[in-house]
PDB file of C-alpha atoms in Angstrom:
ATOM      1  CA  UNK E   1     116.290 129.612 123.840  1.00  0.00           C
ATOM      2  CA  UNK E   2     115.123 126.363 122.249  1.00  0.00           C
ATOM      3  CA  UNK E   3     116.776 123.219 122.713  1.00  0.00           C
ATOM      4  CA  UNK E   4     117.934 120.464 120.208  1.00  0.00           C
ATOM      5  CA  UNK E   5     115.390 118.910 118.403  1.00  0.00           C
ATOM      6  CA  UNK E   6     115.059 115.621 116.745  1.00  0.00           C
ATOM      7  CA  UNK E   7     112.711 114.278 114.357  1.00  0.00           C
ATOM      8  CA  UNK E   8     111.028 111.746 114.579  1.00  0.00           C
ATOM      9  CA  UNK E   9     110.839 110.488 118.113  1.00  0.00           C
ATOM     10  CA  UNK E  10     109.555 107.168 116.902  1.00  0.00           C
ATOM     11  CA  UNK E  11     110.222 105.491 113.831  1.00  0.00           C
ATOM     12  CA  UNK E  12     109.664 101.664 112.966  1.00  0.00           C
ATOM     13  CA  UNK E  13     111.049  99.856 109.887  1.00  0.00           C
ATOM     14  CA  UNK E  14     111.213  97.198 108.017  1.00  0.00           C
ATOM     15  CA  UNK E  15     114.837  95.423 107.123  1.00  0.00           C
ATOM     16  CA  UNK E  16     115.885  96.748 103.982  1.00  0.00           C
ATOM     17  CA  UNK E  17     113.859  99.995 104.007  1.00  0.00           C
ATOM     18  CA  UNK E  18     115.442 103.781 104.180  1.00  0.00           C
ATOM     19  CA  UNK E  19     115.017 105.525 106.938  1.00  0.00           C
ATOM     20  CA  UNK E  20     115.806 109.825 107.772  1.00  0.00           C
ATOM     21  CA  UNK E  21     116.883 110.880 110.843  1.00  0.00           C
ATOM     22  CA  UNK E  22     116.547 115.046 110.977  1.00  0.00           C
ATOM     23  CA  UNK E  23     118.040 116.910 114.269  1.00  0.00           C
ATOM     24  CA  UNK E  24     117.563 120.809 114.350  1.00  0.00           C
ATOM     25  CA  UNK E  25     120.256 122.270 116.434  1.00  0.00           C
ATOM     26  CA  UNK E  26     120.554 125.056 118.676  1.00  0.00           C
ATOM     27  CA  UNK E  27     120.379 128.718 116.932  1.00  0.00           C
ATOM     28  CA  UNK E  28     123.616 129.697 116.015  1.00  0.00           C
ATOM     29  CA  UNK E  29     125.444 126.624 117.297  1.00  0.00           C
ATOM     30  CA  UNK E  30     127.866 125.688 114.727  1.00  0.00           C
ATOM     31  CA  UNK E  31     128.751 122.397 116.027  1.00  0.00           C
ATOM     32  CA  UNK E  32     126.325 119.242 115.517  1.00  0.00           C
ATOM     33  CA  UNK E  33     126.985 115.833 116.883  1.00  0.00           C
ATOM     34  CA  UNK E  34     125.431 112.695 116.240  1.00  0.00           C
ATOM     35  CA  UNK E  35     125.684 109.610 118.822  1.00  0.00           C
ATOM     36  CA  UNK E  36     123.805 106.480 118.879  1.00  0.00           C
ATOM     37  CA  UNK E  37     123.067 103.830 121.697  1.00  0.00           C
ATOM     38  CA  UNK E  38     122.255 100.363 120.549  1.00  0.00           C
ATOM     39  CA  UNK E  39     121.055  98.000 123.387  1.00  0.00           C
ATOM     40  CA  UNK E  40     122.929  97.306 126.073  1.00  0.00           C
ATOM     41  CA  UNK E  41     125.804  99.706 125.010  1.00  0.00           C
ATOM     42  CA  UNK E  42     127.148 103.173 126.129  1.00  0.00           C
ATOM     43  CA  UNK E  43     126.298 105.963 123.929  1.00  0.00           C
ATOM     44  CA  UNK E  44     128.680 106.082 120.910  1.00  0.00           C
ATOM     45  CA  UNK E  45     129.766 108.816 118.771  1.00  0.00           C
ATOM     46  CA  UNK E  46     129.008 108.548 114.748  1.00  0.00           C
ATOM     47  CA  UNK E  47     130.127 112.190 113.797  1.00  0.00           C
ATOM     48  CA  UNK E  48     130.392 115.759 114.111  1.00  0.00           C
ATOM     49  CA  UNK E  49     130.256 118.575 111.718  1.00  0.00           C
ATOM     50  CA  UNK E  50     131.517 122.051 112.326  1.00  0.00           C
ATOM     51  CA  UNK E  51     128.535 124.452 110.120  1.00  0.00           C
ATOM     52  CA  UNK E  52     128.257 121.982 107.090  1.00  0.00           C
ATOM     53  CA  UNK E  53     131.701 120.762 107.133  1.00  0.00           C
ATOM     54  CA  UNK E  54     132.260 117.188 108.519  1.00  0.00           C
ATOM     55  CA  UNK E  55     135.002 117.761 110.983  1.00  0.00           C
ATOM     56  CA  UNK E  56     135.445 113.891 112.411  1.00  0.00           C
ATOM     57  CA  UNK E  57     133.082 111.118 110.987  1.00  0.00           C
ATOM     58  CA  UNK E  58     135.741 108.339 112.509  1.00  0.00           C
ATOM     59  CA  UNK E  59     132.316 106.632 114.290  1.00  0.00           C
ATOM     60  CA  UNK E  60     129.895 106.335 111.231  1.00  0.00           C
ATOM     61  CA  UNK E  61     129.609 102.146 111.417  1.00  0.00           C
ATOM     62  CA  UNK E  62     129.703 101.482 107.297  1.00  0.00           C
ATOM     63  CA  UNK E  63     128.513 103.134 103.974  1.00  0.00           C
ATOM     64  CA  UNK E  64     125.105 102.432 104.924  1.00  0.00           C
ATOM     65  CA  UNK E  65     125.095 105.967 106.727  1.00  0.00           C
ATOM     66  CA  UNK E  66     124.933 109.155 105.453  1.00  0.00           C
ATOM     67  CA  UNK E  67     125.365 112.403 107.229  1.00  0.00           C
ATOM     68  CA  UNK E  68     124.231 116.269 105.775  1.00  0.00           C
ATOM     69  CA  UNK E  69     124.263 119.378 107.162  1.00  0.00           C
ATOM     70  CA  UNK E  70     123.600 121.471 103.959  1.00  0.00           C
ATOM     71  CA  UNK E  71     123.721 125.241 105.008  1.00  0.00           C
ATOM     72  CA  UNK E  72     124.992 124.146 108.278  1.00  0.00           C
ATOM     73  CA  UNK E  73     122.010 125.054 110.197  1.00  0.00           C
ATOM     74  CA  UNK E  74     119.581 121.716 110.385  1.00  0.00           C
ATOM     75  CA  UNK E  75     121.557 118.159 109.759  1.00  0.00           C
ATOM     76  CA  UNK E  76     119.745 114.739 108.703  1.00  0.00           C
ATOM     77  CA  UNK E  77     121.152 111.070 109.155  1.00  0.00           C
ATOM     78  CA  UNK E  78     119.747 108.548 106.661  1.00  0.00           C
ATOM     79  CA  UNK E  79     120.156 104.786 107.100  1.00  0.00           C
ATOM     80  CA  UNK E  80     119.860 102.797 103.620  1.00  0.00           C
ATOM     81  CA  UNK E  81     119.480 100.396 103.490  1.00  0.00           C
ATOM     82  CA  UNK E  82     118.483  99.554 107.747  1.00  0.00           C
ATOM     83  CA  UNK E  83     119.881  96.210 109.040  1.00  0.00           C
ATOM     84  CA  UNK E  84     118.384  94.911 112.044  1.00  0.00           C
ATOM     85  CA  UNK E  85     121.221  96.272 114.153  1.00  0.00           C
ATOM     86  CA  UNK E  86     120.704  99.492 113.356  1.00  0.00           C
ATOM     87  CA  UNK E  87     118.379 100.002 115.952  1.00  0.00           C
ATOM     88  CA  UNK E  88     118.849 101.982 118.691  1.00  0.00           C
ATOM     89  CA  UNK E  89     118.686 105.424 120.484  1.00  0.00           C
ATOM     90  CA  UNK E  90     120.361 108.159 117.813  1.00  0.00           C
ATOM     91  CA  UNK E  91     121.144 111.590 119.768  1.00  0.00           C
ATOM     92  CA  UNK E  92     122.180 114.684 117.893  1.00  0.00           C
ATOM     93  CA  UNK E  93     124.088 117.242 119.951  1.00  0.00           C
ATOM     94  CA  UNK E  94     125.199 120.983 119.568  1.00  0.00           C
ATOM     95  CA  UNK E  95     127.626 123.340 120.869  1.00  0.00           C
ATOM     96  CA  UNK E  96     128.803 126.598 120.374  1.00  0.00           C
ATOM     97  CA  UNK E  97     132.422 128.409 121.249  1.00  0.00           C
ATOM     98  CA  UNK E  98     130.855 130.950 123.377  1.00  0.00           C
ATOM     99  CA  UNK E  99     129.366 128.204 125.502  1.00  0.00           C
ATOM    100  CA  UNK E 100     132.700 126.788 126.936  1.00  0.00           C
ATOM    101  CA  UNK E 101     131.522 123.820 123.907  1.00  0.00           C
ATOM    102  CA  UNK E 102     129.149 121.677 126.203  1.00  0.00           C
ATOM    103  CA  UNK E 103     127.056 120.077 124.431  1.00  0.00           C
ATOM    104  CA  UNK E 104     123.116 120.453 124.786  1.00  0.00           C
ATOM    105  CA  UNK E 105     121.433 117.241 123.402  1.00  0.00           C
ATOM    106  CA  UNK E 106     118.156 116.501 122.046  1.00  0.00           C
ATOM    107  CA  UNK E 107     115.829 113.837 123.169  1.00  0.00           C
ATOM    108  CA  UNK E 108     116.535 111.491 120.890  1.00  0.00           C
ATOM    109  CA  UNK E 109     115.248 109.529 118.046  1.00  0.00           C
ATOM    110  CA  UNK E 110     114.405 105.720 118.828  1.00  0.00           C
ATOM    111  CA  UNK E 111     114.958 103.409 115.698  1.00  0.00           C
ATOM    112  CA  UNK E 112     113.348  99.806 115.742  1.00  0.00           C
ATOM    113  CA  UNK E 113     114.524  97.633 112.180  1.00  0.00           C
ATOM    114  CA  UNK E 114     111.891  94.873 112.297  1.00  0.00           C
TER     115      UNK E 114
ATOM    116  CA  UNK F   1     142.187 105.381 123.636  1.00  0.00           C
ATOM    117  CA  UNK F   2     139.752 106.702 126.159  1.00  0.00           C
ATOM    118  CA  UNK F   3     137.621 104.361 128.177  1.00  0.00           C
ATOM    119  CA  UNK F   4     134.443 105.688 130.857  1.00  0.00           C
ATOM    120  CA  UNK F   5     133.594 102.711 133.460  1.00  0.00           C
ATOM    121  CA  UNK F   6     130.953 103.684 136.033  1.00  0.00           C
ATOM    122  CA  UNK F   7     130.245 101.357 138.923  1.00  0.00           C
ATOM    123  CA  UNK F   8     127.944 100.596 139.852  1.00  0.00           C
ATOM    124  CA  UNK F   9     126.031  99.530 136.822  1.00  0.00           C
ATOM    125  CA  UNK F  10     123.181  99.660 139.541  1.00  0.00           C
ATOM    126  CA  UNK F  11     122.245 100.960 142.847  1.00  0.00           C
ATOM    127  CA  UNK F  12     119.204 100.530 144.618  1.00  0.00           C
ATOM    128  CA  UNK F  13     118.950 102.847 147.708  1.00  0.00           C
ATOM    129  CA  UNK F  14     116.204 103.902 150.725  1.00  0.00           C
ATOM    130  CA  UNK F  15     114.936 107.650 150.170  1.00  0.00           C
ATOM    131  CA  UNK F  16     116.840 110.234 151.923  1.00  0.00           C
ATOM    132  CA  UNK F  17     120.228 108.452 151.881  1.00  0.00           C
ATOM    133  CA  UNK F  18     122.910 110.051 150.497  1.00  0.00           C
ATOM    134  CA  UNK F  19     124.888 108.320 147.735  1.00  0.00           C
ATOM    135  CA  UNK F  20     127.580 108.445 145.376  1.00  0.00           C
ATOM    136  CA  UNK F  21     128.426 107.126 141.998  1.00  0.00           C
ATOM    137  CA  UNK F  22     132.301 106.418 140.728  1.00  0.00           C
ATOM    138  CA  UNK F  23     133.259 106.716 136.988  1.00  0.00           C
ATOM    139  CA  UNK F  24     137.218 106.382 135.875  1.00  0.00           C
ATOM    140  CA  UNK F  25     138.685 107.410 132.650  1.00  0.00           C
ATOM    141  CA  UNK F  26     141.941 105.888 131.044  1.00  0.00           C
ATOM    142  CA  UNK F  27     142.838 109.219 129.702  1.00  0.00           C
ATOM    143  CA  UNK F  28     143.525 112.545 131.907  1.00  0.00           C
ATOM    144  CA  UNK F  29     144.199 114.455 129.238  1.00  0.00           C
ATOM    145  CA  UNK F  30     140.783 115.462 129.077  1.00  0.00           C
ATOM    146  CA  UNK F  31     139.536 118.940 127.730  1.00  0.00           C
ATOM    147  CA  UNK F  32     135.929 118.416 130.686  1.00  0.00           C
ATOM    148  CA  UNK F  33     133.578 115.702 132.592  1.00  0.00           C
ATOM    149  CA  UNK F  34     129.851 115.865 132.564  1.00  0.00           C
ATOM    150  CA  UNK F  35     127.430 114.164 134.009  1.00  0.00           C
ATOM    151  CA  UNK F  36     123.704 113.325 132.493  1.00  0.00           C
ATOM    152  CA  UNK F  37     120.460 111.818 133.433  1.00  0.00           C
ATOM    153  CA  UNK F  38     118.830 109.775 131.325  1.00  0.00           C
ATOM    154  CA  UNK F  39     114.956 108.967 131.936  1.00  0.00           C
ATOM    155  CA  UNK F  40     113.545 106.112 130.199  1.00  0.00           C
ATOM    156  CA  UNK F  41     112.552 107.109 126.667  1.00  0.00           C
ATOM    157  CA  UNK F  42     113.912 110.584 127.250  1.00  0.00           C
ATOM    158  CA  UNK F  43     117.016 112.657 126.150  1.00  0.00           C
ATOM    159  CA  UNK F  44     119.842 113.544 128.231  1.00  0.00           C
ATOM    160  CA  UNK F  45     119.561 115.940 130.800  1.00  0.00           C
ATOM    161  CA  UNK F  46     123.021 117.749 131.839  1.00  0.00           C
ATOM    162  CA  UNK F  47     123.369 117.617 135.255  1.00  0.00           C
ATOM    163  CA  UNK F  48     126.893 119.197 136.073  1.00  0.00           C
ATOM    164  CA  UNK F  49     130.483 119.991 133.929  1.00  0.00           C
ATOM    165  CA  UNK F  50     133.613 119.890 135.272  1.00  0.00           C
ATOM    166  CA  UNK F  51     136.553 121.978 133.291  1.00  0.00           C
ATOM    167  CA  UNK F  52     139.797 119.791 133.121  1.00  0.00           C
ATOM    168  CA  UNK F  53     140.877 123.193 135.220  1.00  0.00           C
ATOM    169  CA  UNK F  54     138.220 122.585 137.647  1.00  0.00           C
ATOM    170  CA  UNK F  55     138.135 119.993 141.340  1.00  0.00           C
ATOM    171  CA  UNK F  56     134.017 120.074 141.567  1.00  0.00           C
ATOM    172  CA  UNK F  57     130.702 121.912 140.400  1.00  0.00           C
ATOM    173  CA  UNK F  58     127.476 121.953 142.896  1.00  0.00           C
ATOM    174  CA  UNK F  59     124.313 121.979 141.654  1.00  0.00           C
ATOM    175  CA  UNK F  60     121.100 121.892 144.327  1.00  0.00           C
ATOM    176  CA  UNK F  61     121.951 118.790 146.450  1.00  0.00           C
ATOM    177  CA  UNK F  62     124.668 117.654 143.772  1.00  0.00           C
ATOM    178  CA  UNK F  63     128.174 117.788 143.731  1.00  0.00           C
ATOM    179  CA  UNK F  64     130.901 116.788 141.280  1.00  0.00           C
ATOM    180  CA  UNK F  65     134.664 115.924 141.726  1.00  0.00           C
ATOM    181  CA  UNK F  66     137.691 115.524 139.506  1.00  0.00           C
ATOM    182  CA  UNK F  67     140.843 114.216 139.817  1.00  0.00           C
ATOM    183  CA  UNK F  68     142.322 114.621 136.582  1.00  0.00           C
ATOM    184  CA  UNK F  69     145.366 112.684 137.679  1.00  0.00           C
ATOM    185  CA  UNK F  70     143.949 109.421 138.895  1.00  0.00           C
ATOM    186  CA  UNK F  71     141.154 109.332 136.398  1.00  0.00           C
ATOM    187  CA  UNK F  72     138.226 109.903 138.014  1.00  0.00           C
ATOM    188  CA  UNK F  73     135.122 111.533 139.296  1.00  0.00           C
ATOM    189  CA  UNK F  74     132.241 111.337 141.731  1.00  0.00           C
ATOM    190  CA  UNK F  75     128.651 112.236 141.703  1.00  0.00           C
ATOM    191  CA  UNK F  76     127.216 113.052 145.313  1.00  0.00           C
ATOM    192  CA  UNK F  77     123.364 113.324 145.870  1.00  0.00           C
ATOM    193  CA  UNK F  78     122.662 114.175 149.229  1.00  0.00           C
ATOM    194  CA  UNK F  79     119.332 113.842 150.225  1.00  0.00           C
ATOM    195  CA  UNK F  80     118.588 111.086 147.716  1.00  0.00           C
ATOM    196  CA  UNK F  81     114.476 110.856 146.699  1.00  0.00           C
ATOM    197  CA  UNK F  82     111.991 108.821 144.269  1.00  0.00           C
ATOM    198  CA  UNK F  83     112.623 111.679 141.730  1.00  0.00           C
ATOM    199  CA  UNK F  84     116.287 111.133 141.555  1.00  0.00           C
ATOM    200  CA  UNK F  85     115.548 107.381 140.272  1.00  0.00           C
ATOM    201  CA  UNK F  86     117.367 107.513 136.681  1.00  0.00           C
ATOM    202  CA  UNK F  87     120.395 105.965 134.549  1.00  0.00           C
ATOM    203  CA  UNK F  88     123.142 109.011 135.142  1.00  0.00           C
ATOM    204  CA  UNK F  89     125.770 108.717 132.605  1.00  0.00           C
ATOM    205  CA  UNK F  90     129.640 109.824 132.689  1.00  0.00           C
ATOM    206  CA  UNK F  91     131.006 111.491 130.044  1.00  0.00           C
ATOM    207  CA  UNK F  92     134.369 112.799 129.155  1.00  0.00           C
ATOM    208  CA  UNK F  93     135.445 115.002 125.894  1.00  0.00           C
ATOM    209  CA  UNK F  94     138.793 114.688 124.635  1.00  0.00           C
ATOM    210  CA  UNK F  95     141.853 117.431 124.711  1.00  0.00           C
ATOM    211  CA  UNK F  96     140.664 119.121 121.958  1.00  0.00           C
ATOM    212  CA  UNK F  97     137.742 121.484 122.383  1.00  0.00           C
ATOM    213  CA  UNK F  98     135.314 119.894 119.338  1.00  0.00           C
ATOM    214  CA  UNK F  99     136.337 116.451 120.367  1.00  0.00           C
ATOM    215  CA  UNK F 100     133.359 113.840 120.620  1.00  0.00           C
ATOM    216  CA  UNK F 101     132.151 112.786 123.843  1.00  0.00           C
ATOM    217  CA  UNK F 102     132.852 109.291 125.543  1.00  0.00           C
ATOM    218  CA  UNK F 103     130.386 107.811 127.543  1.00  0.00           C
ATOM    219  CA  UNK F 104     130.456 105.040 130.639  1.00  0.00           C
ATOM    220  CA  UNK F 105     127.484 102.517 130.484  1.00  0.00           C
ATOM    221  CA  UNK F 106     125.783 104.524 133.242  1.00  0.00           C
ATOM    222  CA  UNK F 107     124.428 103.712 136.439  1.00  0.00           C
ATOM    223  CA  UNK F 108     120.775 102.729 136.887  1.00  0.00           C
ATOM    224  CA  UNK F 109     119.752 104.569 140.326  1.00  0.00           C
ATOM    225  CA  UNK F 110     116.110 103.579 141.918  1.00  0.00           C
ATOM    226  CA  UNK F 111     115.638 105.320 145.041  1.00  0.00           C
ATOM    227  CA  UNK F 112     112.976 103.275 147.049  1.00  0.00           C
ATOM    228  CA  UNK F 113     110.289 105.401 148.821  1.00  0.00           C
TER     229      UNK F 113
END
């Protein structure tokens, strides 16, 4: 089966500018996380949605991030507008019931706000 | 509120040793324990998953404890070699099934040819 996926891999901005994170989960995986890691810190949860519901968004950092996951199959992140510590590592993650819920992640996006 | 801490942050160690890294949690109530590899500029790589129900998981030349009650868990890698060299993280998820992950800094492992 194919893993998580995670688009872009790269992605370099200017302050101020809008940015979308997408992350394509596994097939029929109903649960989609998204974690970030800025420099120097352990990888942090920002939310998780169970198909397109949000089920716990308690780590999104402000308003400046939002979180879809229309049809509950793929799920974007958009940052808008970036500060410069947004930057970072952002990991999206799915699980499924059937799979005792561990959670298969994809390789990440990095995010440099210049 | 749950806490990871791994230690060491890093190890350094000659090929063919075998080694093991520590990582404590505040909170046993924990629902499992898995342990990643991180390469640089890559994703995370599952490595091994412990059920709260479960003492250890072996995979190839590793091997995972748990003790649930004192809070924490080991990663042994026998053999140790160049390949191994990676940041392997600790993670715990919380009681509930769909609860988020929390993650320890990681340990940076270089295994020295």
């Amino acid at each position: 089966e194919a893993g998580v996926t995670q688009f872009p891999s790269h992605s370099v901005i200017e302050k101020g500018q809008t940015v979308t994170l997408r992350c394509d989960p596994i097939s029929g995986h109903d649960n989609l996380y998204w974690y970030r890691r800025v420099m120097g810190k352990e990888i942090k949860f920002l939310l998780h949605f169970v198909k397109e519901s949000k089920q716990d968004e308690s780590g999104m950092p402000n308003n400046r991030f939002l979180a879809e996951r229309t049809g509950g199959t793929y799920s974007t992140l958009k940052v808008q507008p970036a500060e410069l510590e947004d930057s970072g590592v952002y990991f999206c993650a799915s699980s499924q019931e059937n799979r005792g819920h561990e959670q298969f992640f994809g390789p990440g996006t990095r995010l440099t706000v210049l | 509120k749950q806490e990871v801490t791994q230690i060491p942050a890093a190890l350094s160690v000659p090929e063919g040793e075998n080694l093991v890294l520590n990582c404590s949690f505040t909170d046993s109530a924990i629902y499992n324990l898995q342990w990643f590899r991180q390469d640089p500029g890559k994703g995370l790589t599952s490595l091994l998953l412990i059920q709260s129900s479960q003492r250890e998981q072996t995979s190839g030349r590793l091997n995972a404890s748990l003790d649930k009650s004192s809070g924490r868990s080991t990663l042994y890698i026998a053999a140790s070699q160049p390949g191994d060299s990676a940041t392997y993280l600790c993670a715990v998820k919380g009681w509930n099934r769909d609860d988020k992950i929390i993650f320890g800094k990681g340990t940076r492992l270089h295994i020295l040819p």
